[in-house]
mmCIF file of N, CA and C in Angstrom:
data_model
loop_
_atom_site.group_PDB
_atom_site.id
_atom_site.type_symbol
_atom_site.label_atom_id
_atom_site.label_comp_id
_atom_site.label_asym_id
_atom_site.label_seq_id
_atom_site.Cartn_x
_atom_site.Cartn_y
_atom_site.Cartn_z
ATOM 1 N N MET A 1 183.950 -188.391 -4.322
ATOM 2 C CA MET A 1 185.367 -188.186 -4.989
ATOM 3 C C MET A 1 186.346 -188.698 -3.276
ATOM 4 N N ALA A 2 187.262 -189.008 -3.755
ATOM 5 C CA ALA A 2 188.137 -189.384 -2.677
ATOM 6 C C ALA A 2 188.855 -188.454 -2.451
ATOM 7 N N MET A 3 189.259 -187.663 -1.306
ATOM 8 C CA MET A 3 190.058 -186.508 -0.962
ATOM 9 C C MET A 3 191.185 -186.910 -0.717
ATOM 10 N N MET A 4 191.805 -188.036 -0.642
ATOM 11 C CA MET A 4 193.337 -188.451 -0.182
ATOM 12 C C MET A 4 193.711 -189.501 -1.566
ATOM 13 N N GLY A 5 195.213 -189.416 -1.386
ATOM 14 C CA GLY A 5 195.881 -190.277 -2.419
ATOM 15 C C GLY A 5 195.775 -191.825 -1.711
ATOM 16 N N PRO A 6 196.270 -192.688 -2.912
ATOM 17 C CA PRO A 6 196.060 -194.116 -2.498
ATOM 18 C C PRO A 6 197.181 -194.373 -1.094
ATOM 19 N N ALA A 7 196.780 -195.178 -0.332
ATOM 20 C CA ALA A 7 197.513 -195.370 0.741
ATOM 21 C C ALA A 7 199.243 -196.026 0.373
ATOM 22 N N ALA A 8 200.068 -195.803 0.698
ATOM 23 C CA ALA A 8 201.198 -196.201 0.190
ATOM 24 C C ALA A 8 202.334 -195.828 1.143
ATOM 25 N N GLU A 9 203.238 -196.568 1.251
ATOM 26 C CA GLU A 9 204.517 -196.324 2.249
ATOM 27 C C GLU A 9 205.931 -195.897 1.712
ATOM 28 N N SER A 10 205.727 -195.564 0.228
ATOM 29 C CA SER A 10 207.162 -194.864 -0.294
ATOM 30 C C SER A 10 206.707 -194.033 -1.777
ATOM 31 N N PRO A 11 207.279 -193.203 -2.299
ATOM 32 C CA PRO A 11 206.964 -192.749 -3.151
ATOM 33 C C PRO A 11 206.545 -193.496 -4.509
ATOM 34 N N ASP A 12 207.678 -194.610 -4.599
ATOM 35 C CA ASP A 12 207.468 -195.803 -5.702
ATOM 36 C C ASP A 12 205.990 -196.371 -5.764
ATOM 37 N N ALA A 13 205.607 -196.690 -4.150
ATOM 38 C CA ALA A 13 204.503 -197.554 -4.264
ATOM 39 C C ALA A 13 203.204 -196.616 -4.204
ATOM 40 N N TYR A 14 202.958 -195.131 -4.220
ATOM 41 C CA TYR A 14 202.420 -194.485 -4.471
ATOM 42 C C TYR A 14 202.016 -194.332 -5.610
ATOM 43 N N ILE A 15 203.057 -194.531 -6.729
ATOM 44 C CA ILE A 15 203.013 -194.234 -7.978
ATOM 45 C C ILE A 15 202.383 -195.816 -8.779
ATOM 46 N N ALA A 16 202.600 -196.525 -8.082
ATOM 47 C CA ALA A 16 202.613 -198.056 -8.617
ATOM 48 C C ALA A 16 201.109 -198.434 -8.025
ATOM 49 N N ALA A 17 200.272 -197.749 -7.045
ATOM 50 C CA ALA A 17 198.688 -198.022 -6.995
ATOM 51 C C ALA A 17 198.026 -196.995 -7.957
ATOM 52 N N LEU A 18 198.731 -196.332 -8.271
ATOM 53 C CA LEU A 18 197.823 -195.792 -9.591
ATOM 54 C C LEU A 18 197.658 -196.575 -10.836
ATOM 55 N N SER A 19 196.830 -195.923 -11.616
ATOM 56 C CA SER A 19 196.523 -196.729 -12.903
ATOM 57 C C SER A 19 196.080 -195.914 -14.117
ATOM 58 N N GLY A 20 196.032 -196.346 -15.447
ATOM 59 C CA GLY A 20 195.662 -195.412 -16.579
ATOM 60 C C GLY A 20 196.438 -193.980 -16.497
ATOM 61 N N TRP A 21 195.761 -193.127 -16.939
ATOM 62 C CA TRP A 21 196.212 -191.378 -17.054
ATOM 63 C C TRP A 21 196.502 -190.910 -15.745
ATOM 64 N N GLN A 22 196.210 -191.623 -14.843
ATOM 65 C CA GLN A 22 196.534 -190.947 -13.108
ATOM 66 C C GLN A 22 198.088 -191.144 -13.283
ATOM 67 N N ARG A 23 198.314 -192.442 -13.349
ATOM 68 C CA ARG A 23 199.829 -192.853 -13.169
ATOM 69 C C ARG A 23 200.451 -192.345 -14.530
ATOM 70 N N GLU A 24 200.210 -192.400 -15.668
ATOM 71 C CA GLU A 24 200.811 -191.860 -16.835
ATOM 72 C C GLU A 24 201.207 -190.161 -16.148
ATOM 73 N N LEU A 25 200.342 -189.246 -15.700
ATOM 74 C CA LEU A 25 200.592 -188.048 -15.453
ATOM 75 C C LEU A 25 201.328 -187.730 -14.057
ATOM 76 N N CYS A 26 200.975 -188.517 -13.033
ATOM 77 C CA CYS A 26 201.793 -188.554 -11.840
ATOM 78 C C CYS A 26 202.968 -188.924 -12.052
ATOM 79 N N THR A 27 203.470 -189.991 -12.729
ATOM 80 C CA THR A 27 204.985 -190.204 -13.414
ATOM 81 C C THR A 27 205.645 -189.259 -13.755
ATOM 82 N N MET A 28 204.945 -188.181 -14.794
ATOM 83 C CA MET A 28 205.471 -187.378 -15.413
ATOM 84 C C MET A 28 205.649 -185.932 -14.530
ATOM 85 N N LEU A 29 204.696 -185.651 -13.640
ATOM 86 C CA LEU A 29 204.952 -184.972 -13.054
ATOM 87 C C LEU A 29 206.067 -185.141 -11.839
ATOM 88 N N ARG A 30 206.188 -186.129 -11.140
ATOM 89 C CA ARG A 30 207.064 -186.637 -10.361
ATOM 90 C C ARG A 30 208.859 -186.606 -10.988
ATOM 91 N N ALA A 31 208.642 -187.161 -12.109
ATOM 92 C CA ALA A 31 209.790 -186.591 -12.857
ATOM 93 C C ALA A 31 210.310 -185.535 -13.034
ATOM 94 N N ALA A 32 209.556 -184.754 -13.340
ATOM 95 C CA ALA A 32 209.684 -183.233 -14.042
ATOM 96 C C ALA A 32 210.025 -182.328 -12.567
ATOM 97 N N VAL A 33 209.277 -182.726 -11.489
ATOM 98 C CA VAL A 33 209.814 -182.120 -9.949
ATOM 99 C C VAL A 33 211.316 -182.786 -9.748
ATOM 100 N N MET A 34 211.611 -183.967 -9.838
ATOM 101 C CA MET A 34 212.689 -184.155 -9.306
ATOM 102 C C MET A 34 214.008 -184.004 -10.369
ATOM 103 N N ARG A 35 213.694 -183.580 -11.512
ATOM 104 C CA ARG A 35 214.451 -183.153 -12.408
ATOM 105 C C ARG A 35 215.085 -181.612 -12.074
ATOM 106 N N ALA A 36 213.760 -180.982 -11.324
ATOM 107 C CA ALA A 36 214.077 -179.585 -11.589
ATOM 108 C C ALA A 36 215.126 -178.890 -10.101
ATOM 109 N N ALA A 37 215.298 -179.718 -9.260
ATOM 110 C CA ALA A 37 215.942 -179.147 -8.022
ATOM 111 C C ALA A 37 216.124 -180.759 -7.276
ATOM 112 N N ALA A 38 216.838 -180.385 -6.282
ATOM 113 C CA ALA A 38 217.214 -181.649 -5.464
ATOM 114 C C ALA A 38 216.321 -181.632 -4.224
ATOM 115 N N PHE A 39 215.114 -182.084 -4.373
ATOM 116 C CA PHE A 39 214.147 -182.386 -3.377
ATOM 117 C C PHE A 39 214.019 -183.583 -2.861
ATOM 118 N N GLU A 40 213.634 -183.742 -1.562
ATOM 119 C CA GLU A 40 213.644 -184.938 -0.863
ATOM 120 C C GLU A 40 212.150 -185.169 -0.851
ATOM 121 N N GLU A 41 211.752 -186.758 -1.192
ATOM 122 C CA GLU A 41 210.310 -186.881 -1.396
ATOM 123 C C GLU A 41 210.009 -188.043 -0.338
ATOM 124 N N THR A 42 208.493 -187.811 -0.262
ATOM 125 C CA THR A 42 208.226 -188.949 0.954
ATOM 126 C C THR A 42 206.777 -188.970 0.548
ATOM 127 N N ILE A 43 205.973 -189.411 1.436
ATOM 128 C CA ILE A 43 204.605 -189.581 1.540
ATOM 129 C C ILE A 43 203.989 -188.829 3.004
ATOM 130 N N LYS A 44 203.227 -187.896 2.895
ATOM 131 C CA LYS A 44 202.663 -187.314 3.940
ATOM 132 C C LYS A 44 201.209 -187.175 3.554
ATOM 133 N N TRP A 45 200.349 -187.207 4.616
ATOM 134 C CA TRP A 45 199.052 -186.988 4.370
ATOM 135 C C TRP A 45 198.476 -187.823 3.191
ATOM 136 N N THR A 46 198.960 -189.274 3.040
ATOM 137 C CA THR A 46 198.678 -189.882 2.205
ATOM 138 C C THR A 46 198.857 -189.024 0.608
ATOM 139 N N ASN A 47 199.940 -188.593 0.445
ATOM 140 C CA ASN A 47 200.260 -187.503 -0.762
ATOM 141 C C ASN A 47 201.615 -187.530 -0.868
ATOM 142 N N LEU A 48 201.900 -187.694 -1.890
ATOM 143 C CA LEU A 48 203.566 -187.601 -2.562
ATOM 144 C C LEU A 48 203.835 -186.115 -2.375
ATOM 145 N N VAL A 49 204.677 -185.735 -1.489
ATOM 146 C CA VAL A 49 205.246 -184.613 -0.893
ATOM 147 C C VAL A 49 206.737 -184.612 -1.598
ATOM 148 N N PHE A 50 207.114 -183.218 -1.673
ATOM 149 C CA PHE A 50 208.419 -183.012 -2.051
ATOM 150 C C PHE A 50 208.766 -181.648 -0.974
ATOM 151 N N LEU A 51 209.856 -182.035 -0.296
ATOM 152 C CA LEU A 51 210.622 -181.045 0.739
ATOM 153 C C LEU A 51 211.638 -180.465 0.101
ATOM 154 N N ALA A 52 211.914 -179.329 0.597
ATOM 155 C CA ALA A 52 212.901 -178.496 0.476
ATOM 156 C C ALA A 52 212.734 -177.309 1.287
ATOM 157 N N ASN A 53 213.680 -177.395 2.477
ATOM 158 C CA ASN A 53 213.655 -176.304 3.597
ATOM 159 C C ASN A 53 212.134 -176.360 3.819
ATOM 160 N N GLY A 54 211.493 -177.631 4.353
ATOM 161 C CA GLY A 54 210.239 -177.499 4.415
ATOM 162 C C GLY A 54 209.318 -178.244 3.115
ATOM 163 N N SER A 55 207.759 -178.266 3.701
ATOM 164 C CA SER A 55 206.950 -178.798 2.523
ATOM 165 C C SER A 55 207.176 -177.883 1.477
ATOM 166 N N CYS A 56 207.289 -178.281 0.041
ATOM 167 C CA CYS A 56 206.994 -177.236 -1.135
ATOM 168 C C CYS A 56 206.345 -177.667 -2.056
ATOM 169 N N ILE A 57 206.345 -178.906 -2.302
ATOM 170 C CA ILE A 57 205.091 -179.218 -3.529
ATOM 171 C C ILE A 57 204.435 -180.760 -2.935
ATOM 172 N N LEU A 58 203.069 -180.917 -3.586
ATOM 173 C CA LEU A 58 202.615 -182.254 -3.425
ATOM 174 C C LEU A 58 201.977 -182.669 -4.460
ATOM 175 N N ILE A 59 201.671 -184.036 -4.925
ATOM 176 C CA ILE A 59 200.848 -184.394 -5.960
ATOM 177 C C ILE A 59 199.973 -185.522 -5.185
ATOM 178 N N ARG A 60 198.357 -185.393 -5.527
ATOM 179 C CA ARG A 60 197.643 -186.112 -4.996
ATOM 180 C C ARG A 60 196.486 -186.524 -5.974
ATOM 181 N N ALA A 61 196.487 -187.753 -6.156
ATOM 182 C CA ALA A 61 195.460 -188.207 -7.357
ATOM 183 C C ALA A 61 194.474 -188.378 -6.551
ATOM 184 N N GLU A 62 193.173 -188.166 -6.806
ATOM 185 C CA GLU A 62 191.956 -188.514 -6.509
ATOM 186 C C GLU A 62 190.905 -189.217 -7.523
ATOM 187 N N GLU A 63 189.897 -189.235 -7.189
ATOM 188 C CA GLU A 63 188.985 -190.298 -8.186
ATOM 189 C C GLU A 63 189.073 -189.968 -9.399
ATOM 190 N N LYS A 64 188.906 -188.443 -9.820
ATOM 191 C CA LYS A 64 188.697 -188.140 -11.172
ATOM 192 C C LYS A 64 189.590 -186.883 -11.609
ATOM 193 N N ARG A 65 190.785 -186.501 -10.687
ATOM 194 C CA ARG A 65 191.690 -185.371 -10.997
ATOM 195 C C ARG A 65 192.901 -185.647 -10.061
ATOM 196 N N VAL A 66 193.968 -184.870 -10.586
ATOM 197 C CA VAL A 66 195.123 -184.891 -9.973
ATOM 198 C C VAL A 66 195.264 -183.727 -9.411
ATOM 199 N N LEU A 67 195.952 -183.534 -8.298
ATOM 200 C CA LEU A 67 196.377 -182.093 -7.628
ATOM 201 C C LEU A 67 197.927 -181.937 -7.923
ATOM 202 N N LEU A 68 198.189 -180.875 -8.273
ATOM 203 C CA LEU A 68 199.622 -180.563 -8.149
ATOM 204 C C LEU A 68 199.670 -179.320 -7.300
ATOM 205 N N GLY A 69 200.133 -179.331 -6.162
ATOM 206 C CA GLY A 69 199.905 -178.340 -4.833
ATOM 207 C C GLY A 69 201.310 -177.667 -4.519
ATOM 208 N N PHE A 70 201.161 -176.348 -4.373
ATOM 209 C CA PHE A 70 202.365 -175.699 -4.174
ATOM 210 C C PHE A 70 202.427 -175.163 -2.875
ATOM 211 N N TRP A 71 202.995 -174.969 -1.772
ATOM 212 C CA TRP A 71 202.759 -174.370 -0.504
ATOM 213 C C TRP A 71 203.039 -172.609 -0.815
ATOM 214 N N ARG A 72 203.753 -172.168 -1.649
ATOM 215 C CA ARG A 72 203.655 -170.917 -2.057
ATOM 216 C C ARG A 72 203.270 -171.035 -3.701
ATOM 217 N N GLY A 73 202.134 -171.371 -3.873
ATOM 218 C CA GLY A 73 201.361 -171.347 -5.258
ATOM 219 C C GLY A 73 200.847 -170.092 -5.426
ATOM 220 N N LYS A 74 200.529 -169.005 -4.692
ATOM 221 C CA LYS A 74 200.097 -167.976 -5.003
ATOM 222 C C LYS A 74 201.167 -167.004 -5.848
ATOM 223 N N ARG A 75 202.491 -167.554 -5.393
ATOM 224 C CA ARG A 75 203.662 -166.827 -6.052
ATOM 225 C C ARG A 75 204.362 -167.111 -7.647
ATOM 226 N N LEU A 76 203.184 -168.319 -8.044
ATOM 227 C CA LEU A 76 203.838 -169.251 -9.173
ATOM 228 C C LEU A 76 202.602 -168.680 -10.194
ATOM 229 N N CYS A 77 201.444 -168.030 -10.303
ATOM 230 C CA CYS A 77 200.570 -167.927 -11.136
ATOM 231 C C CYS A 77 201.219 -167.169 -12.428
ATOM 232 N N GLU A 78 202.218 -166.125 -12.499
ATOM 233 C CA GLU A 78 202.505 -165.903 -13.614
ATOM 234 C C GLU A 78 203.156 -166.791 -14.506
ATOM 235 N N ILE A 79 203.818 -168.058 -13.596
ATOM 236 C CA ILE A 79 204.021 -169.150 -14.373
ATOM 237 C C ILE A 79 203.093 -169.990 -15.276
ATOM 238 N N GLU A 80 202.328 -170.229 -13.963
ATOM 239 C CA GLU A 80 200.993 -171.111 -14.552
ATOM 240 C C GLU A 80 199.798 -170.323 -14.162
ATOM 241 N N PRO A 81 198.819 -169.680 -14.950
ATOM 242 C CA PRO A 81 197.686 -168.987 -14.532
ATOM 243 C C PRO A 81 196.680 -169.605 -14.080
ATOM 244 N N ARG A 82 196.675 -171.033 -14.379
ATOM 245 C CA ARG A 82 195.831 -171.953 -14.072
ATOM 246 C C ARG A 82 195.930 -172.301 -12.246
ATOM 247 N N ILE A 83 196.936 -172.107 -11.861
ATOM 248 C CA ILE A 83 197.266 -172.328 -10.568
ATOM 249 C C ILE A 83 196.010 -171.497 -9.732
ATOM 250 N N LYS A 84 195.332 -172.268 -8.737
ATOM 251 C CA LYS A 84 194.300 -171.330 -8.164
ATOM 252 C C LYS A 84 194.692 -171.303 -6.436
ATOM 253 N N ALA A 85 194.560 -170.123 -5.980
ATOM 254 C CA ALA A 85 195.002 -170.199 -4.506
ATOM 255 C C ALA A 85 193.984 -170.867 -3.522
ATOM 256 N N SER A 86 194.580 -171.444 -2.396
ATOM 257 C CA SER A 86 194.062 -172.667 -1.516
ATOM 258 C C SER A 86 194.121 -172.053 0.042
ATOM 259 N N GLY A 87 193.168 -171.477 0.536
ATOM 260 C CA GLY A 87 193.242 -171.541 2.025
ATOM 261 C C GLY A 87 194.152 -170.008 2.458
ATOM 262 N N LYS A 88 194.377 -169.476 3.381
ATOM 263 C CA LYS A 88 194.525 -168.237 3.607
ATOM 264 C C LYS A 88 196.036 -167.988 3.797
ATOM 265 N N TYR A 89 196.741 -169.003 3.472
ATOM 266 C CA TYR A 89 198.461 -168.485 3.160
ATOM 267 C C TYR A 89 198.916 -168.465 1.893
ATOM 268 N N GLU A 90 199.838 -169.218 1.482
ATOM 269 C CA GLU A 90 200.229 -168.713 -0.067
ATOM 270 C C GLU A 90 199.880 -169.950 -0.596
ATOM 271 N N LEU A 91 199.272 -171.154 -0.308
ATOM 272 C CA LEU A 91 198.906 -172.473 -1.038
ATOM 273 C C LEU A 91 198.364 -172.275 -2.314
ATOM 274 N N GLY A 92 198.659 -173.179 -3.520
ATOM 275 C CA GLY A 92 197.846 -172.658 -4.873
ATOM 276 C C GLY A 92 197.931 -174.473 -5.421
ATOM 277 N N ASN A 93 197.082 -174.421 -5.930
ATOM 278 C CA ASN A 93 196.833 -175.981 -6.680
ATOM 279 C C ASN A 93 196.401 -175.687 -8.147
ATOM 280 N N LEU A 94 197.080 -176.520 -8.639
ATOM 281 C CA LEU A 94 196.670 -176.952 -10.191
ATOM 282 C C LEU A 94 196.050 -178.213 -10.422
ATOM 283 N N ILE A 95 194.646 -177.874 -10.397
ATOM 284 C CA ILE A 95 193.934 -179.186 -10.525
ATOM 285 C C ILE A 95 193.883 -179.754 -11.910
ATOM 286 N N MET A 96 193.924 -181.243 -12.174
ATOM 287 C CA MET A 96 193.852 -181.644 -13.651
ATOM 288 C C MET A 96 193.380 -182.910 -13.612
ATOM 289 N N THR A 97 192.541 -183.140 -14.746
ATOM 290 C CA THR A 97 191.795 -184.145 -15.332
ATOM 291 C C THR A 97 192.540 -184.703 -16.257
ATOM 292 N N GLU A 98 191.760 -185.818 -16.822
ATOM 293 C CA GLU A 98 192.417 -186.706 -17.646
ATOM 294 C C GLU A 98 192.449 -185.589 -19.346
ATOM 295 N N GLU A 99 191.737 -184.623 -19.047
ATOM 296 C CA GLU A 99 191.476 -183.693 -20.554
ATOM 297 C C GLU A 99 192.702 -182.725 -20.468
ATOM 298 N N THR A 100 193.234 -182.489 -19.300
ATOM 299 C CA THR A 100 194.382 -181.440 -18.964
ATOM 300 C C THR A 100 195.544 -181.936 -19.853
ATOM 301 N N VAL A 101 196.234 -180.581 -20.351
ATOM 302 C CA VAL A 101 197.498 -180.697 -21.150
ATOM 303 C C VAL A 101 198.445 -179.706 -20.186
ATOM 304 N N ILE A 102 199.361 -180.357 -20.034
ATOM 305 C CA ILE A 102 200.478 -179.339 -19.253
ATOM 306 C C ILE A 102 201.853 -179.974 -19.671
ATOM 307 N N ASP A 103 202.665 -178.892 -20.141
ATOM 308 C CA ASP A 103 203.883 -178.768 -20.664
ATOM 309 C C ASP A 103 204.737 -179.381 -19.398
ATOM 310 N N VAL A 104 205.838 -180.346 -19.655
ATOM 311 C CA VAL A 104 206.587 -180.881 -19.070
ATOM 312 C C VAL A 104 207.714 -179.972 -18.365
ATOM 313 N N ALA A 105 208.079 -178.538 -19.455
ATOM 314 C CA ALA A 105 209.098 -177.918 -19.153
ATOM 315 C C ALA A 105 208.250 -176.522 -18.016
ATOM 316 N N VAL A 106 207.254 -176.625 -18.334
ATOM 317 C CA VAL A 106 206.474 -175.776 -17.240
ATOM 318 C C VAL A 106 206.517 -176.227 -15.994
ATOM 319 N N VAL A 107 206.153 -177.827 -15.719
ATOM 320 C CA VAL A 107 206.158 -178.404 -14.215
ATOM 321 C C VAL A 107 207.710 -177.953 -13.860
ATOM 322 N N GLU A 108 208.793 -178.265 -14.994
ATOM 323 C CA GLU A 108 210.092 -177.936 -14.048
ATOM 324 C C GLU A 108 210.213 -176.581 -13.525
ATOM 325 N N ARG A 109 209.900 -175.515 -14.430
ATOM 326 C CA ARG A 109 209.984 -174.337 -14.233
ATOM 327 C C ARG A 109 209.357 -173.745 -12.861
ATOM 328 N N LEU A 110 208.110 -174.552 -12.180
ATOM 329 C CA LEU A 110 207.184 -174.307 -11.640
ATOM 330 C C LEU A 110 208.012 -174.873 -10.326
ATOM 331 N N ALA A 111 208.631 -176.189 -10.434
ATOM 332 C CA ALA A 111 209.205 -176.952 -9.233
ATOM 333 C C ALA A 111 210.582 -175.981 -8.927
ATOM 334 N N ALA A 112 211.266 -175.847 -9.923
ATOM 335 C CA ALA A 112 212.359 -174.811 -10.086
ATOM 336 C C ALA A 112 212.299 -173.501 -8.966
ATOM 337 N N GLU A 113 210.939 -173.010 -9.405
ATOM 338 C CA GLU A 113 210.887 -171.855 -8.517
ATOM 339 C C GLU A 113 210.287 -172.134 -7.051
ATOM 340 N N ALA A 114 209.394 -173.258 -6.937
ATOM 341 C CA ALA A 114 208.783 -173.321 -5.796
ATOM 342 C C ALA A 114 210.173 -173.424 -4.585
ATOM 343 N N TYR A 115 211.145 -174.586 -5.179
ATOM 344 C CA TYR A 115 212.294 -174.616 -4.264
ATOM 345 C C TYR A 115 213.086 -173.636 -4.057
ATOM 346 N N ARG A 116 213.249 -172.555 -5.181
ATOM 347 C CA ARG A 116 214.085 -171.239 -4.821
ATOM 348 C C ARG A 116 213.384 -170.408 -3.990
ATOM 349 N N LEU A 117 212.046 -170.307 -3.924
ATOM 350 C CA LEU A 117 211.317 -169.452 -2.999
ATOM 351 C C LEU A 117 211.628 -169.983 -1.512
ATOM 352 N N ASN A 118 211.322 -171.441 -1.341
ATOM 353 C CA ASN A 118 211.380 -171.960 -0.079
ATOM 354 C C ASN A 118 212.841 -171.847 0.779
ATOM 355 N N PHE A 119 213.818 -171.538 -0.328
ATOM 356 C CA PHE A 119 215.293 -171.436 0.376
ATOM 357 C C PHE A 119 215.230 -169.456 0.464
ATOM 358 N N ASP A 120 214.702 -169.221 -0.324
ATOM 359 C CA ASP A 120 214.732 -167.497 -0.123
ATOM 360 C C ASP A 120 214.065 -166.912 1.021
ATOM 361 N N LEU A 121 212.846 -167.516 1.081
ATOM 362 C CA LEU A 121 212.019 -167.099 2.076
ATOM 363 C C LEU A 121 211.855 -167.737 3.372
ATOM 364 N N GLY A 122 212.472 -169.047 3.314
ATOM 365 C CA GLY A 122 212.250 -169.742 4.616
ATOM 366 C C GLY A 122 210.953 -171.040 4.486
ATOM 367 N N ASN A 123 210.776 -171.829 5.244
ATOM 368 C CA ASN A 123 210.266 -172.858 5.670
ATOM 369 C C ASN A 123 208.674 -172.272 5.586
ATOM 370 N N PRO A 124 207.736 -172.414 4.535
ATOM 371 C CA PRO A 124 206.561 -172.088 4.703
ATOM 372 C C PRO A 124 205.405 -172.375 5.861
ATOM 373 N N SER A 125 206.112 -173.395 6.480
ATOM 374 C CA SER A 125 205.270 -174.314 7.622
ATOM 375 C C SER A 125 205.751 -173.471 8.997
ATOM 376 N N THR A 126 206.610 -172.490 8.825
ATOM 377 C CA THR A 126 207.024 -171.582 9.740
ATOM 378 C C THR A 126 206.428 -170.413 9.798
ATOM 379 N N ARG A 127 205.307 -169.816 10.677
ATOM 380 C CA ARG A 127 204.617 -168.688 10.555
ATOM 381 C C ARG A 127 205.066 -167.605 11.755
ATOM 382 N N THR A 128 205.758 -166.601 11.550
ATOM 383 C CA THR A 128 206.419 -165.714 12.138
ATOM 384 C C THR A 128 205.191 -164.591 12.648
#
């Protein structure tokens, strides 16, 4: 299983490089995130990354799954209990396969809360 998303120079190129269920899911996730708040989107570490006072959300398509990651994901588990803690900080990921069902409204709520947390708590990449 590939651990990185497709090589792409822009968010549009990232989505265009996908096919099938992954393209459909990533298109939906991206649109929901962008509706939720005023994110800046970019490509970092071969992932689609959404910035708001630092790194906030990522989308990564792998061979058999799509990962929706949150830098403050551990704080979002009440909204979406399928988010799994990752690493020693506050990272949390929602791992989706072709069979996963996710409500667009839940994705928007997660993104809006992730955005708010980054502004309330500061850049999650800055450790004090």
